[in-house]
């Protein structure tokens, strides 16, 4: 068994999966495996009310792209469905996109709780430049999925679309496909607009949020990366 790793506070929680079990924060999305580091567990003080993030109610989640600083706070992903491990889906995704999946590892979250993750990275051909991270809040059932790819990569939209095709019951795949196209279009447009205004190529924007069956989906765009986060529904 590998030594537990500590996961830094995330952006993502992108509203809506760090790596998977992702909590939205006010920082720029990090790259999945790069942020891991060995940790010696130390006791953590209980969070005070001031440190406890306020989760945005599902009815108030944005429907259109917003600047990163305005993204909603969405709680960490929870089990998408009892008995749904997502292992079969991950295997197919890895095969189709030539991703190398690592063995499961346990990582410590900012709240001190441990989660299991399976990380993967593109190897050759169409897979190069793509990443995936699947999180398991209870170490067994899938609770989050993070898919990343370059904004200038050929087939970027197709890869992200493949990630929305999770075979957990209740997801409206036609709706998710339509939402993703709109999300990419809006985040690209807002990113271009803000980069032109600020002269900063490292602008960060977030799409509107999709709630479909047992999950929520949100797309992040930085100057050269798309990060699609799919979380077991945690919004209040």
PDB file of C-alpha atoms in Angstrom:
ATOM      1  CA  UNK A   1       0.000   0.000   0.000  1.00  0.00           C
ATOM      2  CA  UNK A   2       1.389   3.421  -0.907  1.00  0.00           C
ATOM      3  CA  UNK A   3       1.935   6.152   1.578  1.00  0.00           C
ATOM      4  CA  UNK A   4      -1.018   8.518   1.910  1.00  0.00           C
ATOM      5  CA  UNK A   5      -0.755  11.698  -0.070  1.00  0.00           C
ATOM      6  CA  UNK A   6      -1.956  15.138   0.893  1.00  0.00           C
ATOM      7  CA  UNK A   7      -4.134  17.000  -1.554  1.00  0.00           C
ATOM      8  CA  UNK A   8      -3.870  20.775  -1.444  1.00  0.00           C
ATOM      9  CA  UNK A   9      -6.950  22.916  -1.248  1.00  0.00           C
ATOM     10  CA  UNK A  10      -8.467  23.152  -4.650  1.00  0.00           C
ATOM     11  CA  UNK A  11      -9.894  25.364  -6.919  1.00  0.00           C
ATOM     12  CA  UNK A  12     -12.363  23.057  -7.899  1.00  0.00           C
ATOM     13  CA  UNK A  13     -13.863  22.429  -6.271  1.00  0.00           C
ATOM     14  CA  UNK A  14     -14.839  24.073  -9.543  1.00  0.00           C
ATOM     15  CA  UNK A  15     -17.262  24.313  -8.570  1.00  0.00           C
ATOM     16  CA  UNK A  16     -17.986  21.175  -8.527  1.00  0.00           C
ATOM     17  CA  UNK A  17     -14.352  18.031  -8.177  1.00  0.00           C
ATOM     18  CA  UNK A  18     -10.447  18.262  -7.114  1.00  0.00           C
ATOM     19  CA  UNK A  19      -9.679  15.678  -8.510  1.00  0.00           C
ATOM     20  CA  UNK A  20     -12.484  14.084  -8.169  1.00  0.00           C
ATOM     21  CA  UNK A  21     -13.765  14.736  -4.928  1.00  0.00           C
ATOM     22  CA  UNK A  22     -13.346  18.132  -5.511  1.00  0.00           C
ATOM     23  CA  UNK A  23     -14.302  21.153  -3.539  1.00  0.00           C
ATOM     24  CA  UNK A  24     -14.647  24.529  -5.149  1.00  0.00           C
ATOM     25  CA  UNK A  25     -12.210  27.096  -3.915  1.00  0.00           C
ATOM     26  CA  UNK A  26     -10.852  30.394  -5.026  1.00  0.00           C
ATOM     27  CA  UNK A  27      -7.629  29.204  -6.599  1.00  0.00           C
ATOM     28  CA  UNK A  28      -6.635  28.259 -10.146  1.00  0.00           C
ATOM     29  CA  UNK A  29      -7.182  24.595 -11.076  1.00  0.00           C
ATOM     30  CA  UNK A  30      -4.172  22.502 -10.346  1.00  0.00           C
ATOM     31  CA  UNK A  31      -2.777  19.669 -12.409  1.00  0.00           C
ATOM     32  CA  UNK A  32      -3.811  16.353 -11.015  1.00  0.00           C
ATOM     33  CA  UNK A  33      -0.744  14.242 -10.207  1.00  0.00           C
ATOM     34  CA  UNK A  34       1.608  17.204  -9.901  1.00  0.00           C
ATOM     35  CA  UNK A  35       0.026  18.406  -6.679  1.00  0.00           C
ATOM     36  CA  UNK A  36       0.416  15.144  -4.773  1.00  0.00           C
ATOM     37  CA  UNK A  37       3.080  14.890  -2.114  1.00  0.00           C
ATOM     38  CA  UNK A  38       3.840  12.448   0.711  1.00  0.00           C
ATOM     39  CA  UNK A  39       2.417  13.447   4.038  1.00  0.00           C
ATOM     40  CA  UNK A  40       2.937  12.612   7.645  1.00  0.00           C
ATOM     41  CA  UNK A  41      -0.518  12.830   9.127  1.00  0.00           C
ATOM     42  CA  UNK A  42      -0.776  15.513  11.752  1.00  0.00           C
ATOM     43  CA  UNK A  43      -3.835  16.219  13.877  1.00  0.00           C
ATOM     44  CA  UNK A  44      -5.976  19.004  12.464  1.00  0.00           C
ATOM     45  CA  UNK A  45      -7.918  21.502  14.461  1.00  0.00           C
ATOM     46  CA  UNK A  46     -11.655  21.401  13.986  1.00  0.00           C
ATOM     47  CA  UNK A  47     -12.853  23.945  11.448  1.00  0.00           C
ATOM     48  CA  UNK A  48     -14.434  27.032  12.910  1.00  0.00           C
ATOM     49  CA  UNK A  49     -17.675  28.404  11.448  1.00  0.00           C
ATOM     50  CA  UNK A  50     -15.635  31.037   9.621  1.00  0.00           C
ATOM     51  CA  UNK A  51     -13.595  28.303   7.916  1.00  0.00           C
ATOM     52  CA  UNK A  52     -16.589  26.262   6.804  1.00  0.00           C
ATOM     53  CA  UNK A  53     -17.429  27.045   3.139  1.00  0.00           C
ATOM     54  CA  UNK A  54     -20.998  27.901   2.247  1.00  0.00           C
ATOM     55  CA  UNK A  55     -22.375  25.559  -0.385  1.00  0.00           C
ATOM     56  CA  UNK A  56     -24.398  27.235  -3.130  1.00  0.00           C
ATOM     57  CA  UNK A  57     -27.964  25.825  -3.291  1.00  0.00           C
ATOM     58  CA  UNK A  58     -28.626  23.852  -6.480  1.00  0.00           C
ATOM     59  CA  UNK A  59     -31.310  26.332  -7.516  1.00  0.00           C
ATOM     60  CA  UNK A  60     -28.761  29.161  -7.443  1.00  0.00           C
ATOM     61  CA  UNK A  61     -26.035  27.497  -9.508  1.00  0.00           C
ATOM     62  CA  UNK A  62     -25.094  29.618 -12.570  1.00  0.00           C
ATOM     63  CA  UNK A  63     -26.452  28.572 -15.936  1.00  0.00           C
ATOM     64  CA  UNK A  64     -23.835  30.450 -17.960  1.00  0.00           C
ATOM     65  CA  UNK A  65     -20.075  31.029 -17.858  1.00  0.00           C
ATOM     66  CA  UNK A  66     -18.634  33.268 -15.121  1.00  0.00           C
ATOM     67  CA  UNK A  67     -15.192  34.533 -14.176  1.00  0.00           C
ATOM     68  CA  UNK A  68     -13.284  32.222 -11.863  1.00  0.00           C
ATOM     69  CA  UNK A  69     -13.642  34.631  -8.942  1.00  0.00           C
ATOM     70  CA  UNK A  70     -17.435  34.412  -9.271  1.00  0.00           C
ATOM     71  CA  UNK A  71     -17.760  30.646  -9.445  1.00  0.00           C
ATOM     72  CA  UNK A  72     -20.132  29.025  -6.949  1.00  0.00           C
ATOM     73  CA  UNK A  73     -19.010  26.972  -3.973  1.00  0.00           C
ATOM     74  CA  UNK A  74     -20.126  23.375  -4.345  1.00  0.00           C
ATOM     75  CA  UNK A  75     -19.471  20.679  -1.790  1.00  0.00           C
ATOM     76  CA  UNK A  76     -17.242  17.645  -2.402  1.00  0.00           C
ATOM     77  CA  UNK A  77     -18.597  14.841  -4.554  1.00  0.00           C
ATOM     78  CA  UNK A  78     -20.556  12.094  -2.854  1.00  0.00           C
ATOM     79  CA  UNK A  79     -21.309   8.548  -4.022  1.00  0.00           C
ATOM     80  CA  UNK A  80     -22.990   8.723  -7.435  1.00  0.00           C
ATOM     81  CA  UNK A  81     -24.860   5.464  -6.870  1.00  0.00           C
ATOM     82  CA  UNK A  82     -24.463   2.635  -4.397  1.00  0.00           C
ATOM     83  CA  UNK A  83     -22.660  -0.176  -6.182  1.00  0.00           C
ATOM     84  CA  UNK A  84     -21.376   2.012  -9.021  1.00  0.00           C
ATOM     85  CA  UNK A  85     -17.579   1.727  -9.016  1.00  0.00           C
ATOM     86  CA  UNK A  86     -17.082   3.172 -12.497  1.00  0.00           C
ATOM     87  CA  UNK A  87     -14.228   0.707 -13.077  1.00  0.00           C
ATOM     88  CA  UNK A  88     -15.706  -0.629 -16.331  1.00  0.00           C
ATOM     89  CA  UNK A  89     -16.233   2.895 -17.656  1.00  0.00           C
ATOM     90  CA  UNK A  90     -12.676   3.900 -16.748  1.00  0.00           C
ATOM     91  CA  UNK A  91     -11.264   0.844 -18.498  1.00  0.00           C
ATOM     92  CA  UNK A  92     -13.142   1.665 -21.699  1.00  0.00           C
ATOM     93  CA  UNK A  93     -12.149   5.341 -21.517  1.00  0.00           C
ATOM     94  CA  UNK A  94      -8.513   4.345 -21.040  1.00  0.00           C
ATOM     95  CA  UNK A  95      -8.628   1.951 -23.984  1.00  0.00           C
ATOM     96  CA  UNK A  96     -10.364   4.396 -26.322  1.00  0.00           C
ATOM     97  CA  UNK A  97      -8.076   7.335 -25.453  1.00  0.00           C
ATOM     98  CA  UNK A  98      -4.851   5.424 -24.790  1.00  0.00           C
ATOM     99  CA  UNK A  99      -4.649   6.444 -21.139  1.00  0.00           C
ATOM    100  CA  UNK A 100      -2.332   4.742 -18.685  1.00  0.00           C
ATOM    101  CA  UNK A 101      -4.225   4.216 -15.422  1.00  0.00           C
ATOM    102  CA  UNK A 102      -2.221   3.998 -12.206  1.00  0.00           C
ATOM    103  CA  UNK A 103      -3.037   1.770  -9.259  1.00  0.00           C
ATOM    104  CA  UNK A 104      -5.480   3.193  -6.670  1.00  0.00           C
ATOM    105  CA  UNK A 105      -3.896   5.474  -4.066  1.00  0.00           C
ATOM    106  CA  UNK A 106      -5.246   7.035  -0.892  1.00  0.00           C
ATOM    107  CA  UNK A 107      -5.006  10.790  -0.515  1.00  0.00           C
ATOM    108  CA  UNK A 108      -5.808  13.067   2.377  1.00  0.00           C
ATOM    109  CA  UNK A 109      -8.277  15.862   1.708  1.00  0.00           C
ATOM    110  CA  UNK A 110      -8.120  19.372   3.228  1.00  0.00           C
ATOM    111  CA  UNK A 111     -10.690  18.290   5.838  1.00  0.00           C
ATOM    112  CA  UNK A 112      -8.426  15.431   6.939  1.00  0.00           C
ATOM    113  CA  UNK A 113     -10.593  12.684   5.420  1.00  0.00           C
ATOM    114  CA  UNK A 114      -9.042  10.060   3.179  1.00  0.00           C
ATOM    115  CA  UNK A 115     -10.258   9.283  -0.329  1.00  0.00           C
ATOM    116  CA  UNK A 116      -9.121   6.758  -2.886  1.00  0.00           C
ATOM    117  CA  UNK A 117      -8.129   7.938  -6.363  1.00  0.00           C
ATOM    118  CA  UNK A 118      -7.222   6.375  -9.664  1.00  0.00           C
ATOM    119  CA  UNK A 119      -5.147   8.735 -11.820  1.00  0.00           C
ATOM    120  CA  UNK A 120      -4.385   8.319 -15.495  1.00  0.00           C
ATOM    121  CA  UNK A 121      -2.467  10.131 -18.210  1.00  0.00           C
ATOM    122  CA  UNK A 122      -2.415   9.923 -21.994  1.00  0.00           C
ATOM    123  CA  UNK A 123       0.350   7.845 -23.479  1.00  0.00           C
ATOM    124  CA  UNK A 124       0.474   7.986 -27.273  1.00  0.00           C
ATOM    125  CA  UNK A 125      -1.548   9.189 -30.227  1.00  0.00           C
ATOM    126  CA  UNK A 126      -4.944  10.663 -29.344  1.00  0.00           C
ATOM    127  CA  UNK A 127      -4.285  10.154 -25.647  1.00  0.00           C
ATOM    128  CA  UNK A 128      -1.262  12.444 -25.394  1.00  0.00           C
ATOM    129  CA  UNK A 129      -2.038  15.546 -23.349  1.00  0.00           C
ATOM    130  CA  UNK A 130      -5.107  14.097 -21.625  1.00  0.00           C
ATOM    131  CA  UNK A 131      -5.553  13.268 -17.955  1.00  0.00           C
ATOM    132  CA  UNK A 132      -8.193  11.625 -15.818  1.00  0.00           C
ATOM    133  CA  UNK A 133      -8.681  11.307 -12.071  1.00  0.00           C
ATOM    134  CA  UNK A 134     -11.465   9.249 -10.508  1.00  0.00           C
ATOM    135  CA  UNK A 135     -12.283   9.696  -6.826  1.00  0.00           C
ATOM    136  CA  UNK A 136     -13.954   7.295  -4.396  1.00  0.00           C
ATOM    137  CA  UNK A 137     -15.171   8.986  -1.206  1.00  0.00           C
ATOM    138  CA  UNK A 138     -15.936   5.637   0.443  1.00  0.00           C
ATOM    139  CA  UNK A 139     -12.959   3.950  -1.281  1.00  0.00           C
ATOM    140  CA  UNK A 140     -15.335   1.805  -3.378  1.00  0.00           C
ATOM    141  CA  UNK A 141     -18.101   3.723  -5.161  1.00  0.00           C
ATOM    142  CA  UNK A 142     -17.289   6.489  -7.674  1.00  0.00           C
ATOM    143  CA  UNK A 143     -17.878   9.981  -6.304  1.00  0.00           C
ATOM    144  CA  UNK A 144     -15.987  12.239  -8.744  1.00  0.00           C
ATOM    145  CA  UNK A 145     -14.351  12.346 -12.147  1.00  0.00           C
ATOM    146  CA  UNK A 146     -11.909  14.988 -13.404  1.00  0.00           C
ATOM    147  CA  UNK A 147     -10.906  15.020 -17.072  1.00  0.00           C
ATOM    148  CA  UNK A 148      -8.317  17.442 -18.414  1.00  0.00           C
ATOM    149  CA  UNK A 149      -6.999  18.268 -21.878  1.00  0.00           C
ATOM    150  CA  UNK A 150      -5.269  21.090 -23.728  1.00  0.00           C
ATOM    151  CA  UNK A 151      -7.361  23.835 -25.309  1.00  0.00           C
ATOM    152  CA  UNK A 152      -5.386  23.503 -28.554  1.00  0.00           C
ATOM    153  CA  UNK A 153      -5.488  19.718 -28.641  1.00  0.00           C
ATOM    154  CA  UNK A 154      -7.208  18.084 -31.582  1.00  0.00           C
ATOM    155  CA  UNK A 155     -10.143  16.064 -30.313  1.00  0.00           C
ATOM    156  CA  UNK A 156     -10.354  17.936 -26.986  1.00  0.00           C
ATOM    157  CA  UNK A 157     -14.145  18.237 -27.153  1.00  0.00           C
ATOM    158  CA  UNK A 158     -14.522  14.576 -28.116  1.00  0.00           C
ATOM    159  CA  UNK A 159     -12.461  13.476 -25.113  1.00  0.00           C
ATOM    160  CA  UNK A 160     -14.480  15.628 -22.709  1.00  0.00           C
ATOM    161  CA  UNK A 161     -17.698  14.351 -24.286  1.00  0.00           C
ATOM    162  CA  UNK A 162     -16.519  10.787 -23.670  1.00  0.00           C
ATOM    163  CA  UNK A 163     -16.099  11.656 -19.997  1.00  0.00           C
ATOM    164  CA  UNK A 164     -19.736  12.824 -19.779  1.00  0.00           C
ATOM    165  CA  UNK A 165     -20.855   9.365 -20.913  1.00  0.00           C
ATOM    166  CA  UNK A 166     -20.517   7.845 -17.455  1.00  0.00           C
ATOM    167  CA  UNK A 167     -22.763   4.800 -17.403  1.00  0.00           C
ATOM    168  CA  UNK A 168     -24.287   5.508 -14.007  1.00  0.00           C
ATOM    169  CA  UNK A 169     -28.087   5.408 -14.098  1.00  0.00           C
ATOM    170  CA  UNK A 170     -29.927   8.717 -14.245  1.00  0.00           C
ATOM    171  CA  UNK A 171     -27.598  10.853 -16.391  1.00  0.00           C
ATOM    172  CA  UNK A 172     -29.304  12.389 -19.432  1.00  0.00           C
ATOM    173  CA  UNK A 173     -26.501  11.909 -21.955  1.00  0.00           C
ATOM    174  CA  UNK A 174     -28.172  13.887 -24.735  1.00  0.00           C
ATOM    175  CA  UNK A 175     -28.574  16.819 -22.364  1.00  0.00           C
ATOM    176  CA  UNK A 176     -24.991  16.461 -21.151  1.00  0.00           C
ATOM    177  CA  UNK A 177     -23.692  16.472 -24.735  1.00  0.00           C
ATOM    178  CA  UNK A 178     -25.633  19.622 -25.583  1.00  0.00           C
ATOM    179  CA  UNK A 179     -24.548  21.293 -22.342  1.00  0.00           C
ATOM    180  CA  UNK A 180     -20.859  20.530 -22.971  1.00  0.00           C
ATOM    181  CA  UNK A 181     -20.917  22.172 -26.393  1.00  0.00           C
ATOM    182  CA  UNK A 182     -22.524  25.277 -24.908  1.00  0.00           C
ATOM    183  CA  UNK A 183     -20.166  25.240 -21.930  1.00  0.00           C
ATOM    184  CA  UNK A 184     -17.089  25.120 -24.175  1.00  0.00           C
ATOM    185  CA  UNK A 185     -18.450  27.836 -26.448  1.00  0.00           C
ATOM    186  CA  UNK A 186     -19.272  30.158 -23.551  1.00  0.00           C
ATOM    187  CA  UNK A 187     -16.053  29.591 -21.604  1.00  0.00           C
ATOM    188  CA  UNK A 188     -13.964  30.146 -24.744  1.00  0.00           C
ATOM    189  CA  UNK A 189     -15.831  33.377 -25.476  1.00  0.00           C
ATOM    190  CA  UNK A 190     -15.578  34.696 -21.918  1.00  0.00           C
ATOM    191  CA  UNK A 191     -11.906  33.741 -21.669  1.00  0.00           C
ATOM    192  CA  UNK A 192     -11.117  35.617 -24.907  1.00  0.00           C
ATOM    193  CA  UNK A 193     -13.067  38.645 -23.697  1.00  0.00           C
ATOM    194  CA  UNK A 194     -11.392  38.791 -20.303  1.00  0.00           C
ATOM    195  CA  UNK A 195      -7.904  38.113 -21.653  1.00  0.00           C
ATOM    196  CA  UNK A 196      -8.335  41.004 -24.073  1.00  0.00           C
ATOM    197  CA  UNK A 197      -9.485  43.307 -21.265  1.00  0.00           C
ATOM    198  CA  UNK A 198      -6.809  42.392 -18.754  1.00  0.00           C
ATOM    199  CA  UNK A 199      -3.979  41.538 -21.192  1.00  0.00           C
ATOM    200  CA  UNK A 200      -3.505  38.446 -19.027  1.00  0.00           C
ATOM    201  CA  UNK A 201      -3.348  35.114 -20.851  1.00  0.00           C
ATOM    202  CA  UNK A 202      -3.724  33.266 -17.564  1.00  0.00           C
ATOM    203  CA  UNK A 203      -7.346  34.245 -17.071  1.00  0.00           C
ATOM    204  CA  UNK A 204      -9.601  31.599 -15.547  1.00  0.00           C
ATOM    205  CA  UNK A 205     -13.300  31.108 -16.292  1.00  0.00           C
ATOM    206  CA  UNK A 206     -15.958  28.547 -15.368  1.00  0.00           C
ATOM    207  CA  UNK A 207     -18.992  27.344 -17.286  1.00  0.00           C
ATOM    208  CA  UNK A 208     -22.552  27.205 -16.118  1.00  0.00           C
ATOM    209  CA  UNK A 209     -23.364  24.119 -14.033  1.00  0.00           C
ATOM    210  CA  UNK A 210     -25.315  21.115 -15.282  1.00  0.00           C
ATOM    211  CA  UNK A 211     -27.289  18.972 -12.851  1.00  0.00           C
ATOM    212  CA  UNK A 212     -28.247  15.643 -14.373  1.00  0.00           C
ATOM    213  CA  UNK A 213     -29.546  12.730 -12.329  1.00  0.00           C
ATOM    214  CA  UNK A 214     -26.977  11.815  -9.664  1.00  0.00           C
ATOM    215  CA  UNK A 215     -24.237  14.237 -10.784  1.00  0.00           C
ATOM    216  CA  UNK A 216     -23.294  17.842 -11.412  1.00  0.00           C
ATOM    217  CA  UNK A 217     -20.910  18.864 -14.207  1.00  0.00           C
ATOM    218  CA  UNK A 218     -18.839  22.005 -14.699  1.00  0.00           C
ATOM    219  CA  UNK A 219     -16.130  22.994 -17.180  1.00  0.00           C
ATOM    220  CA  UNK A 220     -13.099  25.108 -16.222  1.00  0.00           C
ATOM    221  CA  UNK A 221     -11.000  26.950 -18.770  1.00  0.00           C
ATOM    222  CA  UNK A 222      -7.563  28.463 -18.171  1.00  0.00           C
ATOM    223  CA  UNK A 223      -5.366  29.898 -20.877  1.00  0.00           C
ATOM    224  CA  UNK A 224      -4.332  26.470 -22.182  1.00  0.00           C
ATOM    225  CA  UNK A 225      -6.365  23.826 -20.350  1.00  0.00           C
ATOM    226  CA  UNK A 226      -9.916  22.531 -20.071  1.00  0.00           C
ATOM    227  CA  UNK A 227     -10.860  20.724 -16.849  1.00  0.00           C
ATOM    228  CA  UNK A 228     -14.212  18.946 -16.757  1.00  0.00           C
ATOM    229  CA  UNK A 229     -15.408  18.037 -13.270  1.00  0.00           C
ATOM    230  CA  UNK A 230     -18.232  15.585 -12.645  1.00  0.00           C
ATOM    231  CA  UNK A 231     -19.273  15.094  -9.028  1.00  0.00           C
ATOM    232  CA  UNK A 232     -21.764  12.966  -7.192  1.00  0.00           C
ATOM    233  CA  UNK A 233     -24.419  15.542  -6.420  1.00  0.00           C
ATOM    234  CA  UNK A 234     -23.394  17.499  -3.337  1.00  0.00           C
ATOM    235  CA  UNK A 235     -25.149  20.828  -3.870  1.00  0.00           C
ATOM    236  CA  UNK A 236     -27.680  21.632  -1.163  1.00  0.00           C
TER     237      UNK A 236
END
